[in-house]
JSON list of C-alpha atoms in Angstrom, two decimals:
[
{"chain": "A", "resi": 1367, "resn": "MET", "atom": "CA", "xyz": [70.43, 15.37, -2.76]},
{"chain": "A", "resi": 1368, "resn": "ALA", "atom": "CA", "xyz": [70.04, 14.10, 0.79]},
{"chain": "A", "resi": 1369, "resn": "MET", "atom": "CA", "xyz": [67.62, 16.93, 1.60]},
{"chain": "A", "resi": 1370, "resn": "LEU", "atom": "CA", "xyz": [65.54, 16.18, -1.53]},
{"chain": "A", "resi": 1371, "resn": "ALA", "atom": "CA", "xyz": [65.37, 12.50, -0.64]},
{"chain": "A", "resi": 1372, "resn": "LEU", "atom": "CA", "xyz": [64.29, 13.36, 2.91]},
{"chain": "A", "resi": 1373, "resn": "MET", "atom": "CA", "xyz": [61.55, 15.67, 1.63]},
{"chain": "A", "resi": 1374, "resn": "ARG", "atom": "CA", "xyz": [60.26, 12.95, -0.69]},
{"chain": "A", "resi": 1375, "resn": "LEU", "atom": "CA", "xyz": [60.24, 10.45, 2.18]},
{"chain": "A", "resi": 1376, "resn": "LEU", "atom": "CA", "xyz": [58.30, 12.84, 4.41]},
{"chain": "A", "resi": 1377, "resn": "ALA", "atom": "CA", "xyz": [55.80, 13.50, 1.61]},
{"chain": "A", "resi": 1378, "resn": "VAL", "atom": "CA", "xyz": [55.23, 9.76, 1.12]},
{"chain": "A", "resi": 1379, "resn": "ARG", "atom": "CA", "xyz": [54.68, 9.24, 4.84]},
{"chain": "A", "resi": 1380, "resn": "GLN", "atom": "CA", "xyz": [52.25, 12.18, 4.95]},
{"chain": "A", "resi": 1381, "resn": "ARG", "atom": "CA", "xyz": [50.21, 10.72, 2.08]},
{"chain": "A", "resi": 1382, "resn": "ARG", "atom": "CA", "xyz": [50.12, 7.33, 3.81]},
{"chain": "A", "resi": 1383, "resn": "ARG", "atom": "CA", "xyz": [48.87, 8.91, 7.05]},
{"chain": "A", "resi": 1384, "resn": "GLN", "atom": "CA", "xyz": [46.17, 10.78, 5.14]},
{"chain": "A", "resi": 1385, "resn": "LYS", "atom": "CA", "xyz": [45.04, 7.58, 3.42]},
{"chain": "A", "resi": 1386, "resn": "ARG", "atom": "CA", "xyz": [44.82, 5.74, 6.77]},
{"chain": "A", "resi": 1387, "resn": "GLN", "atom": "CA", "xyz": [42.79, 8.61, 8.24]},
{"chain": "A", "resi": 1388, "resn": "ARG", "atom": "CA", "xyz": [40.39, 8.59, 5.28]},
{"chain": "A", "resi": 1389, "resn": "ARG", "atom": "CA", "xyz": [39.91, 4.82, 5.60]},
{"chain": "A", "resi": 1390, "resn": "ARG", "atom": "CA", "xyz": [39.14, 5.14, 9.32]},
{"chain": "A", "resi": 1391, "resn": "ILE", "atom": "CA", "xyz": [36.61, 7.93, 8.66]},
{"chain": "A", "resi": 1392, "resn": "GLN", "atom": "CA", "xyz": [34.96, 5.92, 5.88]},
{"chain": "A", "resi": 1393, "resn": "ALA", "atom": "CA", "xyz": [34.78, 2.84, 8.11]},
{"chain": "A", "resi": 1394, "resn": "ARG", "atom": "CA", "xyz": [33.11, 4.81, 10.91]},
{"chain": "A", "resi": 1395, "resn": "GLY", "atom": "CA", "xyz": [30.66, 6.37, 8.44]},
{"chain": "A", "resi": 1396, "resn": "ALA", "atom": "CA", "xyz": [29.72, 2.96, 7.02]},
{"chain": "A", "resi": 1397, "resn": "ALA", "atom": "CA", "xyz": [29.13, 1.57, 10.51]},
{"chain": "A", "resi": 1398, "resn": "THR", "atom": "CA", "xyz": [26.92, 4.52, 11.40]},
{"chain": "A", "resi": 1399, "resn": "ALA", "atom": "CA", "xyz": [24.93, 4.13, 8.19]},
{"chain": "A", "resi": 1400, "resn": "ARG", "atom": "CA", "xyz": [24.34, 0.42, 8.90]},
{"chain": "A", "resi": 1401, "resn": "GLU", "atom": "CA", "xyz": [23.07, 1.20, 12.39]},
{"chain": "A", "resi": 1402, "resn": "GLY", "atom": "CA", "xyz": [20.56, 3.88, 11.37]},
{"chain": "A", "resi": 1403, "resn": "SER", "atom": "CA", "xyz": [19.98, 3.85, 7.63]},
{"chain": "A", "resi": 1404, "resn": "GLY", "atom": "CA", "xyz": [16.83, 5.22, 6.06]},
{"chain": "A", "resi": 1405, "resn": "SER", "atom": "CA", "xyz": [15.38, 7.59, 3.50]},
{"chain": "A", "resi": 1406, "resn": "PRO", "atom": "CA", "xyz": [14.74, 11.26, 4.24]},
{"chain": "A", "resi": 1407, "resn": "CYS", "atom": "CA", "xyz": [11.41, 11.88, 5.91]},
{"chain": "A", "resi": 1408, "resn": "GLU", "atom": "CA", "xyz": [8.40, 13.19, 4.09]},
{"chain": "A", "resi": 1409, "resn": "HIS", "atom": "CA", "xyz": [5.92, 15.88, 5.30]},
{"chain": "A", "resi": 1410, "resn": "ASP", "atom": "CA", "xyz": [4.73, 14.34, 8.57]},
{"chain": "A", "resi": 1411, "resn": "GLY", "atom": "CA", "xyz": [7.55, 11.90, 9.38]},
{"chain": "A", "resi": 1412, "resn": "ASN", "atom": "CA", "xyz": [6.98, 8.88, 7.19]},
{"chain": "A", "resi": 1413, "resn": "SER", "atom": "CA", "xyz": [9.84, 7.52, 5.09]},
{"chain": "A", "resi": 1414, "resn": "GLN", "atom": "CA", "xyz": [10.09, 5.40, 1.99]},
{"chain": "A", "resi": 1415, "resn": "GLY", "atom": "CA", "xyz": [12.39, 2.43, 1.74]},
{"chain": "A", "resi": 1416, "resn": "GLY", "atom": "CA", "xyz": [13.34, 2.18, 5.41]},
{"chain": "A", "resi": 1417, "resn": "LYS", "atom": "CA", "xyz": [13.10, 3.68, 8.86]},
{"chain": "A", "resi": 1418, "resn": "PRO", "atom": "CA", "xyz": [15.02, 6.90, 9.47]},
{"chain": "A", "resi": 1419, "resn": "ALA", "atom": "CA", "xyz": [17.51, 7.15, 12.28]},
{"chain": "A", "resi": 1420, "resn": "ARG", "atom": "CA", "xyz": [15.90, 8.95, 15.19]},
{"chain": "A", "resi": 1421, "resn": "TYR", "atom": "CA", "xyz": [17.30, 11.23, 17.84]},
{"chain": "A", "resi": 1422, "resn": "SER", "atom": "CA", "xyz": [15.86, 10.43, 21.25]},
{"chain": "A", "resi": 1423, "resn": "GLY", "atom": "CA", "xyz": [15.40, 14.12, 21.97]},
{"chain": "A", "resi": 1424, "resn": "PRO", "atom": "CA", "xyz": [16.59, 16.37, 24.78]},
{"chain": "A", "resi": 1425, "resn": "THR", "atom": "CA", "xyz": [15.85, 15.34, 28.35]},
{"chain": "A", "resi": 1426, "resn": "LEU", "atom": "CA", "xyz": [13.14, 17.89, 29.05]},
{"chain": "A", "resi": 1427, "resn": "PRO", "atom": "CA", "xyz": [9.72, 17.31, 30.61]},
{"chain": "A", "resi": 1428, "resn": "GLU", "atom": "CA", "xyz": [7.21, 16.05, 28.07]},
{"chain": "A", "resi": 1429, "resn": "ASN", "atom": "CA", "xyz": [4.86, 19.00, 28.46]},
{"chain": "A", "resi": 1430, "resn": "ILE", "atom": "CA", "xyz": [7.69, 21.45, 27.71]},
{"chain": "A", "resi": 1431, "resn": "LEU", "atom": "CA", "xyz": [8.74, 19.48, 24.63]},
{"chain": "A", "resi": 1432, "resn": "TYR", "atom": "CA", "xyz": [5.16, 19.42, 23.38]},
{"chain": "A", "resi": 1433, "resn": "HIS", "atom": "CA", "xyz": [4.82, 23.16, 23.90]},
{"chain": "A", "resi": 1434, "resn": "ILE", "atom": "CA", "xyz": [8.07, 23.92, 22.06]},
{"chain": "A", "resi": 1435, "resn": "HIS", "atom": "CA", "xyz": [7.05, 21.66, 19.19]},
{"chain": "A", "resi": 1436, "resn": "SER", "atom": "CA", "xyz": [3.59, 23.20, 18.94]},
{"chain": "A", "resi": 1437, "resn": "LEU", "atom": "CA", "xyz": [5.17, 26.63, 18.35]},
{"chain": "A", "resi": 1438, "resn": "LEU", "atom": "CA", "xyz": [7.06, 25.46, 15.27]},
{"chain": "A", "resi": 1439, "resn": "PRO", "atom": "CA", "xyz": [5.61, 26.12, 11.79]},
{"chain": "A", "resi": 1440, "resn": "LEU", "atom": "CA", "xyz": [3.89, 23.08, 10.30]},
{"chain": "A", "resi": 1441, "resn": "ARG", "atom": "CA", "xyz": [6.70, 21.96, 7.99]},
{"chain": "A", "resi": 1442, "resn": "ASP", "atom": "CA", "xyz": [9.40, 22.46, 10.64]},
{"chain": "A", "resi": 1443, "resn": "ALA", "atom": "CA", "xyz": [7.32, 20.50, 13.14]},
{"chain": "A", "resi": 1444, "resn": "ALA", "atom": "CA", "xyz": [6.98, 17.65, 10.64]},
{"chain": "A", "resi": 1445, "resn": "ARG", "atom": "CA", "xyz": [10.74, 17.59, 10.04]},
{"chain": "A", "resi": 1446, "resn": "ALA", "atom": "CA", "xyz": [11.44, 17.54, 13.78]},
{"chain": "A", "resi": 1447, "resn": "ALA", "atom": "CA", "xyz": [9.08, 14.58, 14.14]},
{"chain": "A", "resi": 1448, "resn": "CYS", "atom": "CA", "xyz": [11.23, 12.69, 11.64]},
{"chain": "A", "resi": 1449, "resn": "VAL", "atom": "CA", "xyz": [14.27, 12.63, 13.92]},
{"chain": "A", "resi": 1450, "resn": "SER", "atom": "CA", "xyz": [12.88, 12.61, 17.46]},
{"chain": "A", "resi": 1451, "resn": "HIS", "atom": "CA", "xyz": [10.54, 10.12, 19.13]},
{"chain": "A", "resi": 1452, "resn": "ALA", "atom": "CA", "xyz": [9.47, 12.83, 21.57]},
{"chain": "A", "resi": 1453, "resn": "PHE", "atom": "CA", "xyz": [8.58, 15.22, 18.76]},
{"chain": "A", "resi": 1454, "resn": "LEU", "atom": "CA", "xyz": [6.86, 12.42, 16.84]},
{"chain": "A", "resi": 1455, "resn": "ASN", "atom": "CA", "xyz": [4.52, 11.87, 19.78]},
{"chain": "A", "resi": 1456, "resn": "SER", "atom": "CA", "xyz": [3.97, 15.62, 19.95]},
{"chain": "A", "resi": 1457, "resn": "TRP", "atom": "CA", "xyz": [3.24, 15.73, 16.20]},
{"chain": "A", "resi": 1458, "resn": "ARG", "atom": "CA", "xyz": [0.46, 13.19, 16.61]},
{"chain": "A", "resi": 1459, "resn": "CYS", "atom": "CA", "xyz": [-1.10, 15.38, 19.30]},
{"chain": "A", "resi": 1460, "resn": "ARG", "atom": "CA", "xyz": [-0.39, 18.77, 17.72]},
{"chain": "A", "resi": 1461, "resn": "PRO", "atom": "CA", "xyz": [-3.04, 21.23, 19.03]},
{"chain": "A", "resi": 1462, "resn": "ASN", "atom": "CA", "xyz": [-3.08, 23.60, 16.05]},
{"chain": "A", "resi": 1463, "resn": "LEU", "atom": "CA", "xyz": [-3.23, 22.47, 12.43]},
{"chain": "A", "resi": 1464, "resn": "ASN", "atom": "CA", "xyz": [-2.91, 25.17, 9.81]},
{"chain": "A", "resi": 1465, "resn": "PHE", "atom": "CA", "xyz": [-3.24, 23.98, 6.23]},
{"chain": "A", "resi": 1466, "resn": "SER", "atom": "CA", "xyz": [-2.55, 26.37, 3.37]},
{"chain": "A", "resi": 1467, "resn": "ILE", "atom": "CA", "xyz": [-0.47, 26.56, 0.22]},
{"chain": "A", "resi": 1468, "resn": "GLU", "atom": "CA", "xyz": [2.24, 28.36, 2.20]},
{"chain": "A", "resi": 1469, "resn": "THR", "atom": "CA", "xyz": [2.38, 26.09, 5.25]},
{"chain": "A", "resi": 1470, "resn": "LEU", "atom": "CA", "xyz": [2.65, 22.99, 3.05]},
{"chain": "A", "resi": 1471, "resn": "GLY", "atom": "CA", "xyz": [5.37, 24.52, 0.88]},
{"chain": "A", "resi": 1472, "resn": "LEU", "atom": "CA", "xyz": [3.33, 24.51, -2.34]},
{"chain": "A", "resi": 1473, "resn": "GLU", "atom": "CA", "xyz": [2.70, 27.18, -4.96]},
{"chain": "A", "resi": 1474, "resn": "ALA", "atom": "CA", "xyz": [-0.39, 28.86, -6.35]},
{"chain": "A", "resi": 1475, "resn": "ASN", "atom": "CA", "xyz": [-1.47, 32.29, -7.52]},
{"chain": "A", "resi": 1476, "resn": "GLU", "atom": "CA", "xyz": [-4.52, 34.48, -7.08]},
{"chain": "A", "resi": 1477, "resn": "TYR", "atom": "CA", "xyz": [-6.32, 32.56, -9.81]},
{"chain": "A", "resi": 1478, "resn": "GLY", "atom": "CA", "xyz": [-5.77, 29.11, -8.36]},
{"chain": "A", "resi": 1479, "resn": "ALA", "atom": "CA", "xyz": [-3.38, 26.19, -8.59]},
{"chain": "A", "resi": 1480, "resn": "ASP", "atom": "CA", "xyz": [-2.58, 23.56, -11.18]},
{"chain": "A", "resi": 1481, "resn": "LYS", "atom": "CA", "xyz": [-3.73, 19.96, -10.98]},
{"chain": "A", "resi": 1482, "resn": "ALA", "atom": "CA", "xyz": [-0.50, 18.65, -9.44]},
{"chain": "A", "resi": 1483, "resn": "THR", "atom": "CA", "xyz": [-0.62, 21.25, -6.66]},
{"chain": "A", "resi": 1484, "resn": "VAL", "atom": "CA", "xyz": [-4.27, 20.50, -5.89]},
{"chain": "A", "resi": 1485, "resn": "GLU", "atom": "CA", "xyz": [-3.56, 16.77, -5.70]},
{"chain": "A", "resi": 1486, "resn": "GLU", "atom": "CA", "xyz": [-0.50, 17.31, -3.50]},
{"chain": "A", "resi": 1487, "resn": "PHE", "atom": "CA", "xyz": [-2.41, 19.58, -1.14]},
{"chain": "A", "resi": 1488, "resn": "ILE", "atom": "CA", "xyz": [-5.26, 17.07, -0.74]},
{"chain": "A", "resi": 1489, "resn": "LYS", "atom": "CA", "xyz": [-2.84, 14.18, -0.25]},
{"chain": "A", "resi": 1490, "resn": "ASN", "atom": "CA", "xyz": [-0.85, 16.00, 2.43]},
{"chain": "A", "resi": 1491, "resn": "VAL", "atom": "CA", "xyz": [-3.87, 17.17, 4.42]},
{"chain": "A", "resi": 1492, "resn": "ASP", "atom": "CA", "xyz": [-5.41, 13.69, 4.25]},
{"chain": "A", "resi": 1493, "resn": "HIS", "atom": "CA", "xyz": [-2.14, 12.15, 5.39]},
{"chain": "A", "resi": 1494, "resn": "ILE", "atom": "CA", "xyz": [-1.66, 14.46, 8.38]},
{"chain": "A", "resi": 1495, "resn": "LEU", "atom": "CA", "xyz": [-5.25, 14.44, 9.65]},
{"chain": "A", "resi": 1496, "resn": "LYS", "atom": "CA", "xyz": [-5.67, 10.67, 9.39]},
{"chain": "A", "resi": 1497, "resn": "ARG", "atom": "CA", "xyz": [-2.48, 10.12, 11.40]},
{"chain": "A", "resi": 1498, "resn": "HIS", "atom": "CA", "xyz": [-3.31, 12.65, 14.07]},
{"chain": "A", "resi": 1499, "resn": "SER", "atom": "CA", "xyz": [-4.41, 10.91, 17.25]},
{"chain": "A", "resi": 1500, "resn": "GLY", "atom": "CA", "xyz": [-7.26, 13.38, 17.74]},
{"chain": "A", "resi": 1501, "resn": "ILE", "atom": "CA", "xyz": [-5.98, 14.04, 21.25]},
{"chain": "A", "resi": 1502, "resn": "GLY", "atom": "CA", "xyz": [-5.40, 17.68, 22.08]},
{"chain": "A", "resi": 1503, "resn": "LEU", "atom": "CA", "xyz": [-6.52, 19.09, 18.72]},
{"chain": "A", "resi": 1504, "resn": "LYS", "atom": "CA", "xyz": [-7.92, 22.57, 19.43]},
{"chain": "A", "resi": 1505, "resn": "THR", "atom": "CA", "xyz": [-7.71, 24.57, 16.21]},
{"chain": "A", "resi": 1506, "resn": "LEU", "atom": "CA", "xyz": [-8.20, 23.68, 12.56]},
{"chain": "A", "resi": 1507, "resn": "ASP", "atom": "CA", "xyz": [-7.32, 26.41, 10.07]},
{"chain": "A", "resi": 1508, "resn": "ILE", "atom": "CA", "xyz": [-7.86, 25.50, 6.39]},
{"chain": "A", "resi": 1509, "resn": "ASP", "atom": "CA", "xyz": [-7.24, 27.93, 3.55]},
{"chain": "A", "resi": 1510, "resn": "VAL", "atom": "CA", "xyz": [-8.51, 26.52, 0.25]},
{"chain": "A", "resi": 1511, "resn": "TYR", "atom": "CA", "xyz": [-9.05, 29.76, -1.66]},
{"chain": "A", "resi": 1512, "resn": "PHE", "atom": "CA", "xyz": [-7.43, 28.16, -4.72]},
{"chain": "A", "resi": 1513, "resn": "LEU", "atom": "CA", "xyz": [-9.86, 25.22, -5.00]},
{"chain": "A", "resi": 1514, "resn": "ARG", "atom": "CA", "xyz": [-13.06, 24.88, -6.97]},
{"chain": "A", "resi": 1515, "resn": "PHE", "atom": "CA", "xyz": [-15.71, 22.47, -5.78]},
{"chain": "A", "resi": 1516, "resn": "ASP", "atom": "CA", "xyz": [-17.68, 21.83, -8.97]},
{"chain": "A", "resi": 1517, "resn": "ILE", "atom": "CA", "xyz": [-17.07, 18.32, -10.23]},
{"chain": "A", "resi": 1518, "resn": "ASP", "atom": "CA", "xyz": [-16.04, 18.81, -13.84]},
{"chain": "A", "resi": 1519, "resn": "PRO", "atom": "CA", "xyz": [-13.87, 16.02, -15.28]},
{"chain": "A", "resi": 1520, "resn": "GLN", "atom": "CA", "xyz": [-12.61, 18.44, -17.93]},
{"chain": "A", "resi": 1521, "resn": "ASP", "atom": "CA", "xyz": [-11.08, 20.71, -15.32]},
{"chain": "A", "resi": 1522, "resn": "GLY", "atom": "CA", "xyz": [-8.18, 19.17, -13.42]},
{"chain": "A", "resi": 1523, "resn": "ASN", "atom": "CA", "xyz": [-8.12, 22.01, -10.88]},
{"chain": "A", "resi": 1524, "resn": "ASN", "atom": "CA", "xyz": [-11.41, 21.01, -9.29]},
{"chain": "A", "resi": 1525, "resn": "ALA", "atom": "CA", "xyz": [-11.67, 19.29, -5.93]},
{"chain": "A", "resi": 1526, "resn": "ASN", "atom": "CA", "xyz": [-14.33, 16.94, -4.69]},
{"chain": "A", "resi": 1527, "resn": "PRO", "atom": "CA", "xyz": [-16.10, 18.60, -1.74]},
{"chain": "A", "resi": 1528, "resn": "CYS", "atom": "CA", "xyz": [-16.07, 15.26, 0.06]},
{"chain": "A", "resi": 1529, "resn": "HIS", "atom": "CA", "xyz": [-12.39, 15.87, 0.85]},
{"chain": "A", "resi": 1530, "resn": "LEU", "atom": "CA", "xyz": [-13.18, 19.01, 2.82]},
{"chain": "A", "resi": 1531, "resn": "ASP", "atom": "CA", "xyz": [-16.18, 17.29, 4.40]},
{"chain": "A", "resi": 1532, "resn": "SER", "atom": "CA", "xyz": [-13.95, 14.50, 5.68]},
{"chain": "A", "resi": 1533, "resn": "TRP", "atom": "CA", "xyz": [-11.37, 16.94, 7.09]},
{"chain": "A", "resi": 1534, "resn": "LEU", "atom": "CA", "xyz": [-14.06, 18.83, 8.98]},
{"chain": "A", "resi": 1535, "resn": "ARG", "atom": "CA", "xyz": [-15.56, 15.57, 10.26]},
{"chain": "A", "resi": 1536, "resn": "LEU", "atom": "CA", "xyz": [-12.23, 14.33, 11.62]},
{"chain": "A", "resi": 1537, "resn": "ALA", "atom": "CA", "xyz": [-11.58, 17.64, 13.36]},
{"chain": "A", "resi": 1538, "resn": "LEU", "atom": "CA", "xyz": [-15.05, 17.96, 14.87]},
{"chain": "A", "resi": 1539, "resn": "ILE", "atom": "CA", "xyz": [-14.98, 14.39, 16.16]},
{"chain": "A", "resi": 1540, "resn": "SER", "atom": "CA", "xyz": [-11.69, 15.28, 17.87]},
{"chain": "A", "resi": 1541, "resn": "GLY", "atom": "CA", "xyz": [-13.46, 18.09, 19.75]},
{"chain": "A", "resi": 1542, "resn": "ILE", "atom": "CA", "xyz": [-11.88, 21.19, 18.23]},
{"chain": "A", "resi": 1543, "resn": "GLU", "atom": "CA", "xyz": [-12.69, 24.55, 19.80]},
{"chain": "A", "resi": 1544, "resn": "GLU", "atom": "CA", "xyz": [-11.75, 26.83, 16.91]},
{"chain": "A", "resi": 1545, "resn": "LEU", "atom": "CA", "xyz": [-12.46, 26.47, 13.19]},
{"chain": "A", "resi": 1546, "resn": "ILE", "atom": "CA", "xyz": [-11.10, 28.83, 10.55]},
{"chain": "A", "resi": 1547, "resn": "LEU", "atom": "CA", "xyz": [-12.16, 28.13, 6.98]},
{"chain": "A", "resi": 1548, "resn": "VAL", "atom": "CA", "xyz": [-11.12, 30.23, 3.98]},
{"chain": "A", "resi": 1549, "resn": "LEU", "atom": "CA", "xyz": [-13.10, 29.15, 0.92]},
{"chain": "A", "resi": 1550, "resn": "PRO", "atom": "CA", "xyz": [-12.95, 30.19, -2.73]},
{"chain": "A", "resi": 1551, "resn": "ALA", "atom": "CA", "xyz": [-14.64, 33.51, -3.39]},
{"chain": "A", "resi": 1552, "resn": "LYS", "atom": "CA", "xyz": [-15.88, 32.43, -6.82]},
{"chain": "A", "resi": 1553, "resn": "VAL", "atom": "CA", "xyz": [-18.92, 30.32, -7.55]},
{"chain": "A", "resi": 1554, "resn": "PRO", "atom": "CA", "xyz": [-19.86, 27.59, -7.15]},
{"chain": "A", "resi": 1555, "resn": "LYS", "atom": "CA", "xyz": [-19.92, 27.92, -3.39]},
{"chain": "A", "resi": 1556, "resn": "TYR", "atom": "CA", "xyz": [-19.02, 25.12, -1.01]},
{"chain": "A", "resi": 1557, "resn": "ASN", "atom": "CA", "xyz": [-22.05, 23.90, 0.92]},
{"chain": "A", "resi": 1558, "resn": "PHE", "atom": "CA", "xyz": [-20.98, 23.57, 4.53]},
{"chain": "A", "resi": 1559, "resn": "PRO", "atom": "CA", "xyz": [-22.14, 20.20, 5.97]},
{"chain": "A", "resi": 1560, "resn": "CYS", "atom": "CA", "xyz": [-24.28, 21.58, 8.80]},
{"chain": "A", "resi": 1561, "resn": "SER", "atom": "CA", "xyz": [-25.08, 18.08, 10.00]},
{"chain": "A", "resi": 1562, "resn": "LEU", "atom": "CA", "xyz": [-21.52, 17.82, 11.34]},
{"chain": "A", "resi": 1563, "resn": "LEU", "atom": "CA", "xyz": [-22.32, 20.48, 13.94]},
{"chain": "A", "resi": 1564, "resn": "SER", "atom": "CA", "xyz": [-25.33, 18.65, 15.30]},
{"chain": "A", "resi": 1565, "resn": "GLY", "atom": "CA", "xyz": [-25.09, 16.50, 18.41]},
{"chain": "A", "resi": 1566, "resn": "LYS", "atom": "CA", "xyz": [-21.89, 16.00, 20.37]},
{"chain": "A", "resi": 1567, "resn": "SER", "atom": "CA", "xyz": [-19.60, 16.68, 17.42]},
{"chain": "A", "resi": 1568, "resn": "GLY", "atom": "CA", "xyz": [-20.35, 20.40, 17.48]},
{"chain": "A", "resi": 1569, "resn": "ASN", "atom": "CA", "xyz": [-20.58, 20.91, 21.23]},
{"chain": "A", "resi": 1570, "resn": "SER", "atom": "CA", "xyz": [-16.92, 21.82, 21.65]},
{"chain": "A", "resi": 1571, "resn": "ILE", "atom": "CA", "xyz": [-16.87, 24.62, 19.05]},
{"chain": "A", "resi": 1572, "resn": "GLN", "atom": "CA", "xyz": [-16.32, 28.03, 20.64]},
{"chain": "A", "resi": 1573, "resn": "TYR", "atom": "CA", "xyz": [-15.16, 30.12, 17.69]},
{"chain": "A", "resi": 1574, "resn": "ILE", "atom": "CA", "xyz": [-15.78, 29.89, 13.94]},
{"chain": "A", "resi": 1575, "resn": "ARG", "atom": "CA", "xyz": [-14.37, 32.20, 11.27]},
{"chain": "A", "resi": 1576, "resn": "LEU", "atom": "CA", "xyz": [-15.61, 31.62, 7.73]},
{"chain": "A", "resi": 1577, "resn": "SER", "atom": "CA", "xyz": [-15.22, 33.21, 4.34]},
{"chain": "A", "resi": 1578, "resn": "SER", "atom": "CA", "xyz": [-17.45, 32.74, 1.29]},
{"chain": "A", "resi": 1579, "resn": "VAL", "atom": "CA", "xyz": [-20.08, 30.55, 2.97]},
{"chain": "A", "resi": 1580, "resn": "PRO", "atom": "CA", "xyz": [-23.62, 31.07, 1.58]},
{"chain": "A", "resi": 1581, "resn": "SER", "atom": "CA", "xyz": [-25.66, 33.28, 3.91]},
{"chain": "A", "resi": 1582, "resn": "PHE", "atom": "CA", "xyz": [-28.58, 30.86, 4.00]},
{"chain": "A", "resi": 1583, "resn": "GLN", "atom": "CA", "xyz": [-26.36, 28.41, 5.89]},
{"chain": "A", "resi": 1584, "resn": "LEU", "atom": "CA", "xyz": [-25.71, 30.74, 8.83]},
{"chain": "A", "resi": 1585, "resn": "PHE", "atom": "CA", "xyz": [-28.43, 29.13, 10.93]},
{"chain": "A", "resi": 1586, "resn": "CYS", "atom": "CA", "xyz": [-26.35, 26.00, 11.43]},
{"chain": "A", "resi": 1587, "resn": "PHE", "atom": "CA", "xyz": [-23.63, 27.93, 13.31]},
{"chain": "A", "resi": 1588, "resn": "GLY", "atom": "CA", "xyz": [-25.90, 29.11, 16.09]},
{"chain": "A", "resi": 1589, "resn": "ALA", "atom": "CA", "xyz": [-24.23, 26.87, 18.68]},
{"chain": "A", "resi": 1590, "resn": "ALA", "atom": "CA", "xyz": [-20.84, 28.53, 18.27]},
{"chain": "A", "resi": 1591, "resn": "GLY", "atom": "CA", "xyz": [-19.82, 30.97, 20.98]},
{"chain": "A", "resi": 1592, "resn": "SER", "atom": "CA", "xyz": [-18.44, 33.38, 18.39]},
{"chain": "A", "resi": 1593, "resn": "LEU", "atom": "CA", "xyz": [-19.03, 33.51, 14.64]},
{"chain": "A", "resi": 1594, "resn": "VAL", "atom": "CA", "xyz": [-17.09, 35.75, 12.27]},
{"chain": "A", "resi": 1595, "resn": "MET", "atom": "CA", "xyz": [-18.06, 36.02, 8.60]},
{"chain": "A", "resi": 1596, "resn": "GLN", "atom": "CA", "xyz": [-15.80, 37.51, 5.94]}
]
């Protein structure tokens, strides 16, 4: 009987210790949450409902951090910018922007994408380009094979060509050196805004790779150091 009573006493004490440990862990967790609460980050580092807690980042020279960050895939780079001030600064000066269904984590097939995917793609590209500082941007790679540019209100998969015009304008103003543009192979064709390449905006372009651009528009790419048509 004495042994049974002792075992019960030890079990009670063990449970009490476990409860105290759980309370201490919960108290520390609550304090941490109060100090750095916030919603998970979206695409390029913005949050909804509060500011996310940020990690100050490793103590490496800024140029090394920027280089490391520039090597990350687009979505991984955006996530890193959510938790590090150093990577956030790098995100706003990212030298290479590659926009496609795959890099933005969306889905489409060889025939195109549904309305929700088209809207999400346009929203994300708008969001990222408008928040880029324009400093250090060297390459813009846009793959919009799944879009159609005829304005038909009955077809939710269509995109207004002004969206692509504005993306190209922002990139050219920033002084990009390389432009890669994959357009839909089906008609109607997208009419490249040649006026964007006139004057200072087009002086920095060294390389252009295009697909499905009407041949009569080739004259406007004469200033490029290298032009590849597909």
